[in-house]
Amino acid sequence: MREIALPDFIGESEHGMIVMVSALEDELEPLFQRFNRGEKVPYRFGWQLVPIDGQNYLVTLDLNWDGGHEVAIGFTPEMWDILPAVRHKDLTVITDWDLVGQETRISPSKALVIRQAYRGFDELIRQVAQVVPPLQGSHPGEELEKLQEILAGCVDPGQLH
């Protein structure tokens, strides 16, 4: 199983959502150094539903970039309520506690700013829908039902067909 880092802090500012993940400092530092040198580094991201055991799940934000390796940020059910804000704001991933609470925009050389981070929610809601029906007999629990409701408000209905 791959390693999934959980956020130390999730916050919202007028500029966007901030996810502080100190556990990814070593993995993201080379990327931040490239940004600092002025490189335009193409990156990819996707949202996944990851089973932890029979009834518990994480939502992960998987990140990959040219010359790097994939990292995953995990969001527990208690964190899923932030997903609707991602629909309307950029998502900024940082690894340095000193950047939390800064009044000005965070320098791109110290952060990964994901614009339109909600792209991929349509695939995530499909993943949730595939899990829920087969488990009806054993009831998947309120967590996945809650996630379906949250994501339904984040995805344009036309994207689901």
JSON list of C-alpha atoms in Angstrom, two decimals:
[
{"chain": "A", "resi": 1, "resn": "MET", "atom": "CA", "xyz": [0.00, 0.00, 0.00]},
{"chain": "A", "resi": 2, "resn": "ARG", "atom": "CA", "xyz": [1.28, 3.48, -0.84]},
{"chain": "A", "resi": 3, "resn": "GLU", "atom": "CA", "xyz": [1.96, 6.07, 1.82]},
{"chain": "A", "resi": 4, "resn": "ILE", "atom": "CA", "xyz": [-0.74, 8.66, 2.35]},
{"chain": "A", "resi": 5, "resn": "ALA", "atom": "CA", "xyz": [0.09, 11.84, 4.29]},
{"chain": "A", "resi": 6, "resn": "LEU", "atom": "CA", "xyz": [-2.63, 13.45, 6.37]},
{"chain": "A", "resi": 7, "resn": "PRO", "atom": "CA", "xyz": [-2.82, 17.25, 6.64]},
{"chain": "A", "resi": 8, "resn": "ASP", "atom": "CA", "xyz": [-1.59, 18.88, 9.83]},
{"chain": "A", "resi": 9, "resn": "PHE", "atom": "CA", "xyz": [-3.83, 21.86, 9.16]},
{"chain": "A", "resi": 10, "resn": "ILE", "atom": "CA", "xyz": [-6.59, 22.84, 6.75]},
{"chain": "A", "resi": 11, "resn": "GLY", "atom": "CA", "xyz": [-7.66, 26.45, 6.52]},
{"chain": "A", "resi": 12, "resn": "GLU", "atom": "CA", "xyz": [-9.47, 28.87, 4.29]},
{"chain": "A", "resi": 13, "resn": "SER", "atom": "CA", "xyz": [-8.47, 32.40, 3.35]},
{"chain": "A", "resi": 14, "resn": "GLU", "atom": "CA", "xyz": [-9.75, 34.93, 0.88]},
{"chain": "A", "resi": 15, "resn": "HIS", "atom": "CA", "xyz": [-7.20, 33.55, -1.58]},
{"chain": "A", "resi": 16, "resn": "GLY", "atom": "CA", "xyz": [-8.15, 29.90, -1.27]},
{"chain": "A", "resi": 17, "resn": "MET", "atom": "CA", "xyz": [-7.92, 26.73, 0.72]},
{"chain": "A", "resi": 18, "resn": "ILE", "atom": "CA", "xyz": [-4.64, 25.96, 2.48]},
{"chain": "A", "resi": 19, "resn": "VAL", "atom": "CA", "xyz": [-3.56, 22.41, 3.22]},
{"chain": "A", "resi": 20, "resn": "MET", "atom": "CA", "xyz": [-0.43, 22.15, 5.39]},
{"chain": "A", "resi": 21, "resn": "VAL", "atom": "CA", "xyz": [1.22, 18.74, 5.16]},
{"chain": "A", "resi": 22, "resn": "SER", "atom": "CA", "xyz": [4.57, 18.70, 6.97]},
{"chain": "A", "resi": 23, "resn": "ALA", "atom": "CA", "xyz": [5.02, 14.97, 6.26]},
{"chain": "A", "resi": 24, "resn": "LEU", "atom": "CA", "xyz": [5.53, 15.78, 2.57]},
{"chain": "A", "resi": 25, "resn": "GLU", "atom": "CA", "xyz": [8.31, 18.32, 3.09]},
{"chain": "A", "resi": 26, "resn": "ASP", "atom": "CA", "xyz": [11.06, 16.08, 1.68]},
{"chain": "A", "resi": 27, "resn": "GLU", "atom": "CA", "xyz": [8.93, 14.95, -1.25]},
{"chain": "A", "resi": 28, "resn": "LEU", "atom": "CA", "xyz": [7.75, 18.44, -2.27]},
{"chain": "A", "resi": 29, "resn": "GLU", "atom": "CA", "xyz": [10.97, 20.38, -1.59]},
{"chain": "A", "resi": 30, "resn": "PRO", "atom": "CA", "xyz": [12.51, 19.54, -5.02]},
{"chain": "A", "resi": 31, "resn": "LEU", "atom": "CA", "xyz": [9.32, 20.77, -6.69]},
{"chain": "A", "resi": 32, "resn": "PHE", "atom": "CA", "xyz": [9.35, 24.01, -4.68]},
{"chain": "A", "resi": 33, "resn": "GLN", "atom": "CA", "xyz": [13.02, 24.53, -5.60]},
{"chain": "A", "resi": 34, "resn": "ARG", "atom": "CA", "xyz": [12.12, 24.21, -9.27]},
{"chain": "A", "resi": 35, "resn": "PHE", "atom": "CA", "xyz": [9.36, 26.80, -8.82]},
{"chain": "A", "resi": 36, "resn": "ASN", "atom": "CA", "xyz": [11.89, 29.07, -7.07]},
{"chain": "A", "resi": 37, "resn": "ARG", "atom": "CA", "xyz": [14.19, 28.83, -10.12]},
{"chain": "A", "resi": 38, "resn": "GLY", "atom": "CA", "xyz": [11.29, 30.03, -12.24]},
{"chain": "A", "resi": 39, "resn": "GLU", "atom": "CA", "xyz": [10.57, 26.69, -13.91]},
{"chain": "A", "resi": 40, "resn": "LYS", "atom": "CA", "xyz": [7.08, 25.99, -15.16]},
{"chain": "A", "resi": 41, "resn": "VAL", "atom": "CA", "xyz": [6.62, 22.46, -13.88]},
{"chain": "A", "resi": 42, "resn": "PRO", "atom": "CA", "xyz": [3.67, 20.54, -15.33]},
{"chain": "A", "resi": 43, "resn": "TYR", "atom": "CA", "xyz": [1.85, 18.61, -12.64]},
{"chain": "A", "resi": 44, "resn": "ARG", "atom": "CA", "xyz": [-1.12, 16.31, -12.55]},
{"chain": "A", "resi": 45, "resn": "PHE", "atom": "CA", "xyz": [-3.61, 15.62, -9.82]},
{"chain": "A", "resi": 46, "resn": "GLY", "atom": "CA", "xyz": [-6.58, 13.38, -9.21]},
{"chain": "A", "resi": 47, "resn": "TRP", "atom": "CA", "xyz": [-9.03, 12.52, -6.48]},
{"chain": "A", "resi": 48, "resn": "GLN", "atom": "CA", "xyz": [-9.47, 8.93, -5.30]},
{"chain": "A", "resi": 49, "resn": "LEU", "atom": "CA", "xyz": [-11.62, 7.02, -2.85]},
{"chain": "A", "resi": 50, "resn": "VAL", "atom": "CA", "xyz": [-9.31, 4.73, -0.90]},
{"chain": "A", "resi": 51, "resn": "PRO", "atom": "CA", "xyz": [-10.66, 1.90, 1.28]},
{"chain": "A", "resi": 52, "resn": "ILE", "atom": "CA", "xyz": [-8.95, 1.61, 4.64]},
{"chain": "A", "resi": 53, "resn": "ASP", "atom": "CA", "xyz": [-10.92, -1.43, 5.72]},
{"chain": "A", "resi": 54, "resn": "GLY", "atom": "CA", "xyz": [-14.37, -2.82, 4.94]},
{"chain": "A", "resi": 55, "resn": "GLN", "atom": "CA", "xyz": [-16.30, 0.26, 6.03]},
{"chain": "A", "resi": 56, "resn": "ASN", "atom": "CA", "xyz": [-13.80, 3.13, 6.35]},
{"chain": "A", "resi": 57, "resn": "TYR", "atom": "CA", "xyz": [-12.49, 5.30, 3.55]},
{"chain": "A", "resi": 58, "resn": "LEU", "atom": "CA", "xyz": [-10.18, 8.20, 2.83]},
{"chain": "A", "resi": 59, "resn": "VAL", "atom": "CA", "xyz": [-10.42, 10.65, -0.03]},
{"chain": "A", "resi": 60, "resn": "THR", "atom": "CA", "xyz": [-6.97, 11.27, -1.45]},
{"chain": "A", "resi": 61, "resn": "LEU", "atom": "CA", "xyz": [-5.57, 14.03, -3.58]},
{"chain": "A", "resi": 62, "resn": "ASP", "atom": "CA", "xyz": [-2.87, 12.36, -5.68]},
{"chain": "A", "resi": 63, "resn": "LEU", "atom": "CA", "xyz": [-0.15, 14.66, -7.05]},
{"chain": "A", "resi": 64, "resn": "ASN", "atom": "CA", "xyz": [2.50, 13.92, -9.65]},
{"chain": "A", "resi": 65, "resn": "TRP", "atom": "CA", "xyz": [4.85, 16.10, -11.68]},
{"chain": "A", "resi": 66, "resn": "ASP", "atom": "CA", "xyz": [7.53, 15.73, -14.31]},
{"chain": "A", "resi": 67, "resn": "GLY", "atom": "CA", "xyz": [10.71, 14.49, -12.65]},
{"chain": "A", "resi": 68, "resn": "GLY", "atom": "CA", "xyz": [8.97, 13.68, -9.38]},
{"chain": "A", "resi": 69, "resn": "HIS", "atom": "CA", "xyz": [7.06, 10.81, -7.89]},
{"chain": "A", "resi": 70, "resn": "GLU", "atom": "CA", "xyz": [3.45, 10.57, -6.82]},
{"chain": "A", "resi": 71, "resn": "VAL", "atom": "CA", "xyz": [2.44, 11.79, -3.40]},
{"chain": "A", "resi": 72, "resn": "ALA", "atom": "CA", "xyz": [-0.97, 11.45, -1.81]},
{"chain": "A", "resi": 73, "resn": "ILE", "atom": "CA", "xyz": [-2.72, 13.68, 0.70]},
{"chain": "A", "resi": 74, "resn": "GLY", "atom": "CA", "xyz": [-5.46, 11.90, 2.62]},
{"chain": "A", "resi": 75, "resn": "PHE", "atom": "CA", "xyz": [-8.66, 13.48, 3.84]},
{"chain": "A", "resi": 76, "resn": "THR", "atom": "CA", "xyz": [-10.53, 11.66, 6.61]},
{"chain": "A", "resi": 77, "resn": "PRO", "atom": "CA", "xyz": [-14.34, 11.78, 6.81]},
{"chain": "A", "resi": 78, "resn": "GLU", "atom": "CA", "xyz": [-14.05, 14.60, 9.34]},
{"chain": "A", "resi": 79, "resn": "MET", "atom": "CA", "xyz": [-12.28, 16.68, 6.67]},
{"chain": "A", "resi": 80, "resn": "TRP", "atom": "CA", "xyz": [-14.70, 16.05, 3.81]},
{"chain": "A", "resi": 81, "resn": "ASP", "atom": "CA", "xyz": [-16.72, 19.16, 4.64]},
{"chain": "A", "resi": 82, "resn": "ILE", "atom": "CA", "xyz": [-13.97, 21.31, 3.09]},
{"chain": "A", "resi": 83, "resn": "LEU", "atom": "CA", "xyz": [-14.52, 19.81, -0.37]},
{"chain": "A", "resi": 84, "resn": "PRO", "atom": "CA", "xyz": [-17.28, 22.28, -1.41]},
{"chain": "A", "resi": 85, "resn": "ALA", "atom": "CA", "xyz": [-14.92, 25.21, -0.75]},
{"chain": "A", "resi": 86, "resn": "VAL", "atom": "CA", "xyz": [-12.47, 23.66, -3.23]},
{"chain": "A", "resi": 87, "resn": "ARG", "atom": "CA", "xyz": [-15.17, 24.12, -5.88]},
{"chain": "A", "resi": 88, "resn": "HIS", "atom": "CA", "xyz": [-14.84, 27.89, -5.58]},
{"chain": "A", "resi": 89, "resn": "LYS", "atom": "CA", "xyz": [-11.25, 28.47, -4.48]},
{"chain": "A", "resi": 90, "resn": "ASP", "atom": "CA", "xyz": [-7.72, 27.44, -5.37]},
{"chain": "A", "resi": 91, "resn": "LEU", "atom": "CA", "xyz": [-6.12, 24.77, -3.20]},
{"chain": "A", "resi": 92, "resn": "THR", "atom": "CA", "xyz": [-2.65, 25.57, -1.90]},
{"chain": "A", "resi": 93, "resn": "VAL", "atom": "CA", "xyz": [-0.42, 22.79, -0.55]},
{"chain": "A", "resi": 94, "resn": "ILE", "atom": "CA", "xyz": [2.35, 23.90, 1.81]},
{"chain": "A", "resi": 95, "resn": "THR", "atom": "CA", "xyz": [4.78, 22.02, 4.06]},
{"chain": "A", "resi": 96, "resn": "ASP", "atom": "CA", "xyz": [6.07, 24.87, 6.26]},
{"chain": "A", "resi": 97, "resn": "TRP", "atom": "CA", "xyz": [4.18, 25.88, 9.42]},
{"chain": "A", "resi": 98, "resn": "ASP", "atom": "CA", "xyz": [5.65, 29.40, 9.14]},
{"chain": "A", "resi": 99, "resn": "LEU", "atom": "CA", "xyz": [3.47, 29.99, 6.08]},
{"chain": "A", "resi": 100, "resn": "VAL", "atom": "CA", "xyz": [0.20, 29.29, 7.91]},
{"chain": "A", "resi": 101, "resn": "GLY", "atom": "CA", "xyz": [-1.63, 32.50, 8.66]},
{"chain": "A", "resi": 102, "resn": "GLN", "atom": "CA", "xyz": [0.36, 34.76, 6.35]},
{"chain": "A", "resi": 103, "resn": "GLU", "atom": "CA", "xyz": [-1.73, 37.74, 5.36]},
{"chain": "A", "resi": 104, "resn": "THR", "atom": "CA", "xyz": [-0.31, 38.02, 1.85]},
{"chain": "A", "resi": 105, "resn": "ARG", "atom": "CA", "xyz": [-0.30, 35.48, -0.90]},
{"chain": "A", "resi": 106, "resn": "ILE", "atom": "CA", "xyz": [2.15, 32.66, -0.39]},
{"chain": "A", "resi": 107, "resn": "SER", "atom": "CA", "xyz": [5.10, 32.69, -2.77]},
{"chain": "A", "resi": 108, "resn": "PRO", "atom": "CA", "xyz": [4.83, 30.07, -5.53]},
{"chain": "A", "resi": 109, "resn": "SER", "atom": "CA", "xyz": [8.36, 28.98, -4.61]},
{"chain": "A", "resi": 110, "resn": "LYS", "atom": "CA", "xyz": [7.06, 27.69, -1.27]},
{"chain": "A", "resi": 111, "resn": "ALA", "atom": "CA", "xyz": [3.75, 26.18, -2.29]},
{"chain": "A", "resi": 112, "resn": "LEU", "atom": "CA", "xyz": [1.89, 24.19, -4.90]},
{"chain": "A", "resi": 113, "resn": "VAL", "atom": "CA", "xyz": [-1.19, 26.15, -5.96]},
{"chain": "A", "resi": 114, "resn": "ILE", "atom": "CA", "xyz": [-3.74, 23.91, -7.64]},
{"chain": "A", "resi": 115, "resn": "ARG", "atom": "CA", "xyz": [-6.18, 25.93, -9.68]},
{"chain": "A", "resi": 116, "resn": "GLN", "atom": "CA", "xyz": [-9.58, 24.37, -10.30]},
{"chain": "A", "resi": 117, "resn": "ALA", "atom": "CA", "xyz": [-8.77, 21.58, -7.85]},
{"chain": "A", "resi": 118, "resn": "TYR", "atom": "CA", "xyz": [-12.38, 20.43, -8.11]},
{"chain": "A", "resi": 119, "resn": "ARG", "atom": "CA", "xyz": [-11.59, 18.91, -11.50]},
{"chain": "A", "resi": 120, "resn": "GLY", "atom": "CA", "xyz": [-11.78, 15.21, -10.85]},
{"chain": "A", "resi": 121, "resn": "PHE", "atom": "CA", "xyz": [-14.66, 15.39, -8.37]},
{"chain": "A", "resi": 122, "resn": "ASP", "atom": "CA", "xyz": [-16.86, 13.89, -11.10]},
{"chain": "A", "resi": 123, "resn": "GLU", "atom": "CA", "xyz": [-14.63, 10.79, -11.16]},
{"chain": "A", "resi": 124, "resn": "LEU", "atom": "CA", "xyz": [-14.59, 10.69, -7.35]},
{"chain": "A", "resi": 125, "resn": "ILE", "atom": "CA", "xyz": [-18.39, 10.72, -7.15]},
{"chain": "A", "resi": 126, "resn": "ARG", "atom": "CA", "xyz": [-18.48, 7.86, -9.68]},
{"chain": "A", "resi": 127, "resn": "GLN", "atom": "CA", "xyz": [-16.09, 5.88, -7.46]},
{"chain": "A", "resi": 128, "resn": "VAL", "atom": "CA", "xyz": [-18.34, 6.47, -4.45]},
{"chain": "A", "resi": 129, "resn": "ALA", "atom": "CA", "xyz": [-21.43, 5.43, -6.44]},
{"chain": "A", "resi": 130, "resn": "GLN", "atom": "CA", "xyz": [-19.73, 2.17, -7.44]},
{"chain": "A", "resi": 131, "resn": "VAL", "atom": "CA", "xyz": [-19.05, 1.30, -3.80]},
{"chain": "A", "resi": 132, "resn": "VAL", "atom": "CA", "xyz": [-22.41, 2.21, -2.32]},
{"chain": "A", "resi": 133, "resn": "PRO", "atom": "CA", "xyz": [-24.81, -0.04, -4.32]},
{"chain": "A", "resi": 134, "resn": "PRO", "atom": "CA", "xyz": [-22.92, -3.33, -3.81]},
{"chain": "A", "resi": 135, "resn": "LEU", "atom": "CA", "xyz": [-22.78, -2.66, -0.09]},
{"chain": "A", "resi": 136, "resn": "GLN", "atom": "CA", "xyz": [-26.49, -1.98, 0.36]},
{"chain": "A", "resi": 137, "resn": "GLY", "atom": "CA", "xyz": [-26.99, -5.30, 2.12]},
{"chain": "A", "resi": 138, "resn": "SER", "atom": "CA", "xyz": [-24.25, -4.53, 4.62]},
{"chain": "A", "resi": 139, "resn": "HIS", "atom": "CA", "xyz": [-24.97, -0.76, 4.67]},
{"chain": "A", "resi": 140, "resn": "PRO", "atom": "CA", "xyz": [-21.85, 1.26, 3.84]},
{"chain": "A", "resi": 141, "resn": "GLY", "atom": "CA", "xyz": [-22.40, 3.55, 6.77]},
{"chain": "A", "resi": 142, "resn": "GLU", "atom": "CA", "xyz": [-23.21, 7.19, 6.90]},
{"chain": "A", "resi": 143, "resn": "GLU", "atom": "CA", "xyz": [-19.72, 8.26, 5.83]},
{"chain": "A", "resi": 144, "resn": "LEU", "atom": "CA", "xyz": [-20.07, 7.38, 2.14]},
{"chain": "A", "resi": 145, "resn": "GLU", "atom": "CA", "xyz": [-23.62, 8.69, 2.04]},
{"chain": "A", "resi": 146, "resn": "LYS", "atom": "CA", "xyz": [-22.33, 11.96, 3.50]},
{"chain": "A", "resi": 147, "resn": "LEU", "atom": "CA", "xyz": [-19.56, 12.04, 0.90]},
{"chain": "A", "resi": 148, "resn": "GLN", "atom": "CA", "xyz": [-22.08, 11.50, -1.90]},
{"chain": "A", "resi": 149, "resn": "GLU", "atom": "CA", "xyz": [-24.15, 14.43, -0.64]},
{"chain": "A", "resi": 150, "resn": "ILE", "atom": "CA", "xyz": [-21.10, 16.68, -0.32]},
{"chain": "A", "resi": 151, "resn": "LEU", "atom": "CA", "xyz": [-19.85, 15.83, -3.81]},
{"chain": "A", "resi": 152, "resn": "ALA", "atom": "CA", "xyz": [-23.29, 16.18, -5.39]},
{"chain": "A", "resi": 153, "resn": "GLY", "atom": "CA", "xyz": [-23.09, 19.89, -4.58]},
{"chain": "A", "resi": 154, "resn": "CYS", "atom": "CA", "xyz": [-19.59, 20.13, -6.07]},
{"chain": "A", "resi": 155, "resn": "VAL", "atom": "CA", "xyz": [-20.19, 18.57, -9.48]},
{"chain": "A", "resi": 156, "resn": "ASP", "atom": "CA", "xyz": [-22.21, 19.90, -12.38]},
{"chain": "A", "resi": 157, "resn": "PRO", "atom": "CA", "xyz": [-24.92, 17.30, -13.12]},
{"chain": "A", "resi": 158, "resn": "GLY", "atom": "CA", "xyz": [-23.94, 17.30, -16.81]},
{"chain": "A", "resi": 159, "resn": "GLN", "atom": "CA", "xyz": [-20.49, 15.96, -15.90]},
{"chain": "A", "resi": 160, "resn": "LEU", "atom": "CA", "xyz": [-21.92, 12.76, -14.48]},
{"chain": "A", "resi": 161, "resn": "HIS", "atom": "CA", "xyz": [-23.22, 11.32, -17.74]}
]
